[in-house]
Amino acid sequence: MKQPLQTAGRVRLPYTRRRSDARCVTSLSRLPDVPELNSYDPEFFAGHALLLVTDTTASGSLPPILHTADITDGHGTVRLQRPLPARNQCVTQDMATWLLWAEVPVSWGDLSWAVANPALPPERLSLY
């Protein structure tokens, strides 16, 4: 089942060499210490969860966007959109790590999560 995702927020983190990852957080105590997430409170988590995706890109000037979540057999796979540079736009070559999040149903907290490998076409799904 493919579900569209709405990017609720995005923040640039200090660069890490980590691969992309995804996890679903269902309580305030499990949120990372990121000031942009301080607006979430226990009331939010009573009926919702946050899907947190960390992604490292080659250019900090082209931040990724959450696109869809494919959910099958207790497993969720996040697909990202990577914007192309605008015509005549110069992009930077500064590696960047991004934290993106989406507000999702609390039931998604029971799923295991991964990020789809963007180098392969959808029919050849490969997970990091």
CSV table of N, CA and C in Angstrom, one decimal:
chain,number,residue,atom,x,y,z
A,1,MET,N,0.8,-1.2,0.0
A,1,MET,CA,0.0,0.0,0.0
A,1,MET,C,0.9,1.2,0.0
A,2,LYS,N,0.7,2.1,-1.0
A,2,LYS,CA,1.5,3.3,-1.1
A,2,LYS,C,0.8,4.5,-0.5
A,3,GLN,N,1.4,5.2,0.4
A,3,GLN,CA,0.9,6.3,1.1
A,3,GLN,C,1.7,7.6,0.8
A,4,PRO,N,1.0,8.7,0.3
A,4,PRO,CA,1.7,9.9,0.1
A,4,PRO,C,2.2,10.5,1.5
A,5,LEU,N,3.3,11.1,1.5
A,5,LEU,CA,3.9,11.7,2.7
A,5,LEU,C,3.9,13.2,2.5
A,6,GLN,N,3.6,13.9,3.6
A,6,GLN,CA,3.7,15.4,3.6
A,6,GLN,C,4.9,15.7,4.5
A,7,THR,N,5.9,16.4,4.0
A,7,THR,CA,7.0,16.8,4.8
A,7,THR,C,6.5,17.9,5.8
A,8,ALA,N,6.5,17.5,7.1
A,8,ALA,CA,6.1,18.5,8.1
A,8,ALA,C,7.2,19.4,8.5
A,9,GLY,N,8.4,19.0,8.3
A,9,GLY,CA,9.6,19.8,8.7
A,9,GLY,C,10.9,19.2,8.2
A,10,ARG,N,11.9,20.1,8.1
A,10,ARG,CA,13.2,19.6,7.6
A,10,ARG,C,14.2,20.5,8.3
A,11,VAL,N,15.3,20.0,8.7
A,11,VAL,CA,16.4,20.8,9.3
A,11,VAL,C,17.7,20.1,8.9
A,12,ARG,N,18.7,21.0,8.6
A,12,ARG,CA,20.0,20.5,8.2
A,12,ARG,C,20.8,20.3,9.5
A,13,LEU,N,21.4,19.1,9.6
A,13,LEU,CA,22.1,18.7,10.8
A,13,LEU,C,23.6,18.7,10.4
A,14,PRO,N,24.5,18.6,11.4
A,14,PRO,CA,25.9,18.5,11.1
A,14,PRO,C,26.1,17.3,10.2
A,15,TYR,N,27.0,17.4,9.2
A,15,TYR,CA,27.2,16.3,8.2
A,15,TYR,C,27.7,15.1,8.9
A,16,THR,N,27.1,13.9,8.6
A,16,THR,CA,27.6,12.6,9.0
A,16,THR,C,27.8,11.8,7.7
A,17,ARG,N,28.6,10.8,7.8
A,17,ARG,CA,28.8,9.9,6.7
A,17,ARG,C,27.8,8.7,6.7
A,18,ARG,N,26.7,8.8,7.5
A,18,ARG,CA,25.8,7.8,7.6
A,18,ARG,C,24.9,7.6,6.4
A,19,ARG,N,24.5,6.4,6.2
A,19,ARG,CA,23.5,6.2,5.1
A,19,ARG,C,22.1,6.7,5.6
A,20,SER,N,21.2,6.8,4.7
A,20,SER,CA,19.9,7.2,5.0
A,20,SER,C,19.2,6.2,5.9
A,21,ASP,N,18.4,6.7,6.9
A,21,ASP,CA,17.6,5.8,7.7
A,21,ASP,C,16.3,6.4,8.0
A,22,ALA,N,15.4,5.6,8.5
A,22,ALA,CA,14.0,6.0,8.9
A,22,ALA,C,13.6,5.3,10.1
A,23,ARG,N,12.9,6.0,11.0
A,23,ARG,CA,12.3,5.4,12.1
A,23,ARG,C,11.0,6.2,12.5
A,24,CYS,N,10.1,5.5,13.2
A,24,CYS,CA,8.9,6.1,13.6
A,24,CYS,C,8.9,6.3,15.1
A,25,VAL,N,8.6,7.5,15.6
A,25,VAL,CA,8.7,7.8,17.0
A,25,VAL,C,7.3,8.0,17.5
A,26,THR,N,7.0,7.4,18.6
A,26,THR,CA,5.6,7.4,19.1
A,26,THR,C,5.5,8.1,20.5
A,27,SER,N,6.6,8.6,21.0
A,27,SER,CA,6.5,9.3,22.3
A,27,SER,C,7.6,10.5,22.3
A,28,LEU,N,7.3,11.4,23.2
A,28,LEU,CA,8.1,12.6,23.3
A,28,LEU,C,9.5,12.2,23.8
A,29,SER,N,9.6,11.2,24.6
A,29,SER,CA,10.9,10.8,25.1
A,29,SER,C,11.9,10.2,24.1
A,30,ARG,N,11.3,9.8,22.9
A,30,ARG,CA,12.2,9.2,21.9
A,30,ARG,C,12.6,10.2,20.8
A,31,LEU,N,12.2,11.4,20.9
A,31,LEU,CA,12.5,12.4,19.9
A,31,LEU,C,14.0,12.8,20.1
A,32,PRO,N,14.7,13.0,19.0
A,32,PRO,CA,16.1,13.5,19.1
A,32,PRO,C,16.1,14.9,19.6
A,33,ASP,N,17.2,15.3,20.1
A,33,ASP,CA,17.4,16.7,20.7
A,33,ASP,C,17.6,17.7,19.6
A,34,VAL,N,16.6,18.0,18.9
A,34,VAL,CA,16.6,19.0,17.8
A,34,VAL,C,15.6,20.1,18.1
A,35,PRO,N,16.0,21.3,18.2
A,35,PRO,CA,15.1,22.4,18.6
A,35,PRO,C,13.8,22.5,17.7
A,36,GLU,N,13.9,22.2,16.5
A,36,GLU,CA,12.8,22.3,15.6
A,36,GLU,C,11.7,21.3,15.9
A,37,LEU,N,12.0,20.3,16.7
A,37,LEU,CA,10.9,19.3,17.1
A,37,LEU,C,10.3,19.7,18.5
A,38,ASN,N,10.7,20.8,19.1
A,38,ASN,CA,10.2,21.1,20.4
A,38,ASN,C,8.7,21.5,20.5
A,39,SER,N,8.1,21.7,19.3
A,39,SER,CA,6.7,22.0,19.3
A,39,SER,C,5.8,20.8,19.6
A,40,TYR,N,6.4,19.6,19.4
A,40,TYR,CA,5.6,18.4,19.6
A,40,TYR,C,5.5,18.1,21.1
A,41,ASP,N,4.3,17.7,21.6
A,41,ASP,CA,4.1,17.5,23.0
A,41,ASP,C,3.3,16.1,23.2
A,42,PRO,N,3.2,15.7,24.5
A,42,PRO,CA,2.5,14.4,24.7
A,42,PRO,C,1.1,14.3,24.1
A,43,GLU,N,0.4,15.5,24.0
A,43,GLU,CA,-0.9,15.4,23.4
A,43,GLU,C,-0.9,15.0,21.9
A,44,PHE,N,0.1,15.5,21.2
A,44,PHE,CA,0.3,15.1,19.8
A,44,PHE,C,0.5,13.6,19.7
A,45,PHE,N,1.4,13.0,20.6
A,45,PHE,CA,1.7,11.6,20.5
A,45,PHE,C,0.6,10.7,21.0
A,46,ALA,N,-0.5,11.3,21.6
A,46,ALA,CA,-1.6,10.5,22.0
A,46,ALA,C,-2.3,9.9,20.8
A,47,GLY,N,-2.3,10.5,19.7
A,47,GLY,CA,-3.0,10.0,18.5
A,47,GLY,C,-2.2,10.0,17.2
A,48,HIS,N,-0.9,10.4,17.3
A,48,HIS,CA,0.0,10.5,16.1
A,48,HIS,C,1.4,10.0,16.4
A,49,ALA,N,2.1,9.9,15.4
A,49,ALA,CA,3.6,9.5,15.5
A,49,ALA,C,4.3,10.4,14.5
A,50,LEU,N,5.6,10.5,14.7
A,50,LEU,CA,6.5,11.2,13.7
A,50,LEU,C,7.4,10.2,13.0
A,51,LEU,N,7.4,10.2,11.7
A,51,LEU,CA,8.3,9.4,10.9
A,51,LEU,C,9.5,10.3,10.6
A,52,LEU,N,10.6,9.9,11.2
A,52,LEU,CA,11.9,10.7,11.1
A,52,LEU,C,12.8,10.0,10.1
A,53,VAL,N,13.3,10.8,9.1
A,53,VAL,CA,14.1,10.3,8.1
A,53,VAL,C,15.4,11.1,8.0
A,54,THR,N,16.5,10.5,8.1
A,54,THR,CA,17.8,11.1,8.0
A,54,THR,C,18.4,10.8,6.6
A,55,ASP,N,18.8,11.8,5.9
A,55,ASP,CA,19.4,11.6,4.6
A,55,ASP,C,20.6,12.4,4.4
A,56,THR,N,21.6,11.8,3.8
A,56,THR,CA,22.9,12.6,3.5
A,56,THR,C,22.9,12.8,2.0
A,57,THR,N,23.2,14.0,1.6
A,57,THR,CA,23.2,14.3,0.1
A,57,THR,C,24.5,15.0,-0.3
A,58,ALA,N,24.8,15.0,-1.6
A,58,ALA,CA,26.0,15.6,-2.1
A,58,ALA,C,26.0,17.1,-2.1
A,59,SER,N,24.8,17.7,-2.1
A,59,SER,CA,24.7,19.1,-2.1
A,59,SER,C,23.7,19.7,-1.1
A,60,GLY,N,24.2,20.5,-0.3
A,60,GLY,CA,23.3,21.1,0.7
A,60,GLY,C,22.3,22.1,0.1
A,61,SER,N,22.5,22.5,-1.1
A,61,SER,CA,21.5,23.5,-1.7
A,61,SER,C,20.3,22.8,-2.3
A,62,LEU,N,20.3,21.5,-2.3
A,62,LEU,CA,19.1,20.7,-2.9
A,62,LEU,C,18.6,19.8,-1.8
A,63,PRO,N,17.8,20.3,-0.9
A,63,PRO,CA,17.3,19.4,0.2
A,63,PRO,C,16.3,18.4,-0.3
A,64,PRO,N,16.3,17.2,0.2
A,64,PRO,CA,15.3,16.2,-0.2
A,64,PRO,C,13.9,16.5,0.3
A,65,ILE,N,12.9,15.8,-0.2
A,65,ILE,CA,11.6,16.0,0.2
A,65,ILE,C,11.0,14.6,0.4
A,66,LEU,N,10.2,14.4,1.5
A,66,LEU,CA,9.5,13.1,1.6
A,66,LEU,C,8.5,12.9,0.6
A,67,HIS,N,8.4,11.7,-0.1
A,67,HIS,CA,7.5,11.5,-1.2
A,67,HIS,C,6.4,10.5,-0.8
A,68,THR,N,6.8,9.3,-0.6
A,68,THR,CA,5.8,8.2,-0.3
A,68,THR,C,6.3,7.3,0.7
A,69,ALA,N,5.4,6.5,1.3
A,69,ALA,CA,5.7,5.4,2.2
A,69,ALA,C,5.0,4.2,1.6
A,70,ASP,N,5.8,3.2,1.3
A,70,ASP,CA,5.3,1.9,0.8
A,70,ASP,C,5.2,1.0,2.0
A,71,ILE,N,4.0,0.5,2.3
A,71,ILE,CA,3.8,-0.4,3.5
A,71,ILE,C,3.4,-1.7,3.1
A,72,THR,N,4.1,-2.8,3.4
A,72,THR,CA,3.9,-4.1,3.1
A,72,THR,C,4.3,-5.1,4.2
A,73,ASP,N,3.5,-5.9,4.6
A,73,ASP,CA,3.8,-7.0,5.6
A,73,ASP,C,4.6,-6.5,6.8
A,74,GLY,N,4.1,-5.5,7.4
A,74,GLY,CA,4.8,-5.0,8.6
A,74,GLY,C,6.1,-4.2,8.4
A,75,HIS,N,6.3,-3.8,7.2
A,75,HIS,CA,7.5,-3.1,6.9
A,75,HIS,C,7.2,-1.8,6.1
A,76,GLY,N,7.8,-0.7,6.4
A,76,GLY,CA,7.6,0.5,5.6
A,76,GLY,C,8.9,1.0,4.9
A,77,THR,N,8.7,1.4,3.7
A,77,THR,CA,9.9,1.9,3.0
A,77,THR,C,9.6,3.4,2.5
A,78,VAL,N,10.4,4.3,2.9
A,78,VAL,CA,10.2,5.7,2.6
A,78,VAL,C,10.9,6.0,1.2
A,79,ARG,N,10.3,6.7,0.4
A,79,ARG,CA,10.9,7.1,-0.9
A,79,ARG,C,11.0,8.6,-0.8
A,80,LEU,N,12.1,9.1,-1.2
A,80,LEU,CA,12.4,10.6,-1.2
A,80,LEU,C,12.3,11.1,-2.6
A,81,GLN,N,12.0,12.4,-2.7
A,81,GLN,CA,12.2,13.1,-4.0
A,81,GLN,C,13.4,14.0,-3.8
A,82,ARG,N,14.3,14.0,-4.8
A,82,ARG,CA,15.5,14.8,-4.8
A,82,ARG,C,15.3,15.8,-5.9
A,83,PRO,N,15.1,17.1,-5.6
A,83,PRO,CA,14.9,18.1,-6.6
A,83,PRO,C,16.1,18.3,-7.5
A,84,LEU,N,15.8,18.6,-8.8
A,84,LEU,CA,16.8,18.9,-9.7
A,84,LEU,C,17.1,20.4,-9.6
A,85,PRO,N,18.3,20.8,-10.0
A,85,PRO,CA,18.7,22.2,-9.9
A,85,PRO,C,17.8,23.0,-11.0
A,86,ALA,N,17.4,24.2,-10.6
A,86,ALA,CA,16.7,25.0,-11.6
A,86,ALA,C,17.6,25.4,-12.7
A,87,ARG,N,17.0,25.8,-13.8
A,87,ARG,CA,17.9,26.2,-15.0
A,87,ARG,C,18.8,27.3,-14.5
A,88,ASN,N,20.0,27.2,-14.9
A,88,ASN,CA,21.1,28.2,-14.5
A,88,ASN,C,21.4,28.3,-13.0
A,89,GLN,N,20.9,27.3,-12.3
A,89,GLN,CA,21.2,27.3,-10.8
A,89,GLN,C,22.5,26.6,-10.6
A,90,CYS,N,23.4,27.2,-9.8
A,90,CYS,CA,24.6,26.6,-9.4
A,90,CYS,C,24.3,25.8,-8.1
A,91,VAL,N,24.8,24.6,-8.0
A,91,VAL,CA,24.6,23.9,-6.7
A,91,VAL,C,25.9,23.8,-6.0
A,92,THR,N,25.8,23.7,-4.7
A,92,THR,CA,27.0,23.5,-3.9
A,92,THR,C,27.5,22.1,-3.9
A,93,GLN,N,28.7,21.8,-3.5
A,93,GLN,CA,29.2,20.5,-3.4
A,93,GLN,C,29.5,20.2,-1.9
A,94,ASP,N,28.7,20.8,-1.0
A,94,ASP,CA,28.9,20.6,0.4
A,94,ASP,C,28.0,19.5,0.8
A,95,MET,N,28.6,18.4,1.2
A,95,MET,CA,27.8,17.2,1.7
A,95,MET,C,26.9,17.7,2.9
A,96,ALA,N,25.7,17.3,2.9
A,96,ALA,CA,24.8,17.7,3.9
A,96,ALA,C,24.0,16.5,4.5
A,97,THR,N,23.7,16.6,5.7
A,97,THR,CA,22.8,15.6,6.3
A,97,THR,C,21.5,16.3,6.8
A,98,TRP,N,20.4,15.8,6.4
A,98,TRP,CA,19.1,16.4,6.6
A,98,TRP,C,18.3,15.5,7.5
A,99,LEU,N,17.5,16.1,8.4
A,99,LEU,CA,16.5,15.4,9.1
A,99,LEU,C,15.1,15.9,8.6
A,100,LEU,N,14.3,15.0,8.1
A,100,LEU,CA,13.0,15.3,7.6
A,100,LEU,C,12.0,14.6,8.5
A,101,TRP,N,10.8,15.1,8.6
A,101,TRP,CA,9.8,14.4,9.4
A,101,TRP,C,8.4,14.6,8.8
A,102,ALA,N,7.6,13.6,9.0
A,102,ALA,CA,6.2,13.6,8.6
A,102,ALA,C,5.3,13.2,9.8
A,103,GLU,N,4.1,13.8,9.9
A,103,GLU,CA,3.2,13.4,11.0
A,103,GLU,C,2.4,12.2,10.4
A,104,VAL,N,2.4,11.1,11.1
A,104,VAL,CA,1.8,9.9,10.5
A,104,VAL,C,0.9,9.2,11.6
A,105,PRO,N,0.1,8.2,11.2
A,105,PRO,CA,-0.8,7.5,12.2
A,105,PRO,C,0.1,6.8,13.2
A,106,VAL,N,-0.4,6.8,14.4
A,106,VAL,CA,0.4,6.2,15.5
A,106,VAL,C,0.6,4.7,15.2
A,107,SER,N,-0.2,4.0,14.5
A,107,SER,CA,-0.1,2.6,14.2
A,107,SER,C,1.2,2.3,13.4
A,108,TRP,N,1.7,3.3,12.7
A,108,TRP,CA,3.0,3.2,11.9
A,108,TRP,C,4.2,2.9,12.8
A,109,GLY,N,4.0,3.2,14.1
A,109,GLY,CA,5.1,2.9,15.0
A,109,GLY,C,5.4,1.5,15.2
A,110,ASP,N,4.5,0.6,14.8
A,110,ASP,CA,4.7,-0.8,14.9
A,110,ASP,C,5.5,-1.4,13.8
A,111,LEU,N,5.8,-0.6,12.7
A,111,LEU,CA,6.4,-1.1,11.5
A,111,LEU,C,7.9,-0.9,11.6
A,112,SER,N,8.7,-1.8,10.9
A,112,SER,CA,10.1,-1.5,10.7
A,112,SER,C,10.2,-0.6,9.5
A,113,TRP,N,11.3,0.2,9.5
A,113,TRP,CA,11.4,1.2,8.4
A,113,TRP,C,12.8,1.2,7.8
A,114,ALA,N,12.8,1.6,6.5
A,114,ALA,CA,14.0,1.8,5.7
A,114,ALA,C,13.8,2.8,4.7
A,115,VAL,N,14.8,3.3,4.1
A,115,VAL,CA,14.7,4.3,3.0
A,115,VAL,C,15.1,3.6,1.7
A,116,ALA,N,14.3,3.8,0.7
A,116,ALA,CA,14.6,3.2,-0.7
A,116,ALA,C,15.9,3.8,-1.2
A,117,ASN,N,16.6,2.9,-1.9
A,117,ASN,CA,17.9,3.3,-2.5
A,117,ASN,C,17.5,4.1,-3.8
A,118,PRO,N,17.9,5.4,-3.8
A,118,PRO,CA,17.5,6.2,-5.0
A,118,PRO,C,18.2,5.9,-6.3
A,119,ALA,N,19.3,5.1,-6.2
A,119,ALA,CA,20.0,4.8,-7.4
A,119,ALA,C,19.4,3.7,-8.2
A,120,LEU,N,18.4,3.0,-7.7
A,120,LEU,CA,17.7,1.9,-8.4
A,120,LEU,C,16.3,2.3,-8.7
A,121,PRO,N,15.8,1.9,-9.9
A,121,PRO,CA,14.4,2.2,-10.2
A,121,PRO,C,13.5,1.5,-9.3
A,122,PRO,N,12.2,2.0,-9.1
A,122,PRO,CA,11.3,1.4,-8.2
A,122,PRO,C,11.0,-0.1,-8.3
A,123,GLU,N,11.1,-0.6,-9.5
A,123,GLU,CA,10.8,-2.1,-9.7
A,123,GLU,C,12.0,-2.9,-9.2
A,124,ARG,N,13.1,-2.3,-8.9
A,124,ARG,CA,14.2,-3.0,-8.3
A,124,ARG,C,14.6,-2.5,-6.9
A,125,LEU,N,13.5,-2.5,-6.1
A,125,LEU,CA,13.7,-1.9,-4.7
A,125,LEU,C,14.8,-2.5,-4.0
A,126,SER,N,15.7,-1.7,-3.5
A,126,SER,CA,16.8,-2.1,-2.7
A,126,SER,C,16.9,-1.2,-1.5
A,127,LEU,N,17.1,-1.8,-0.4
A,127,LEU,CA,17.1,-1.0,0.8
A,127,LEU,C,18.5,-0.8,1.3
A,128,TYR,N,18.8,0.4,1.9
A,128,TYR,CA,20.1,0.6,2.5
A,128,TYR,C,20.3,-0.4,3.6
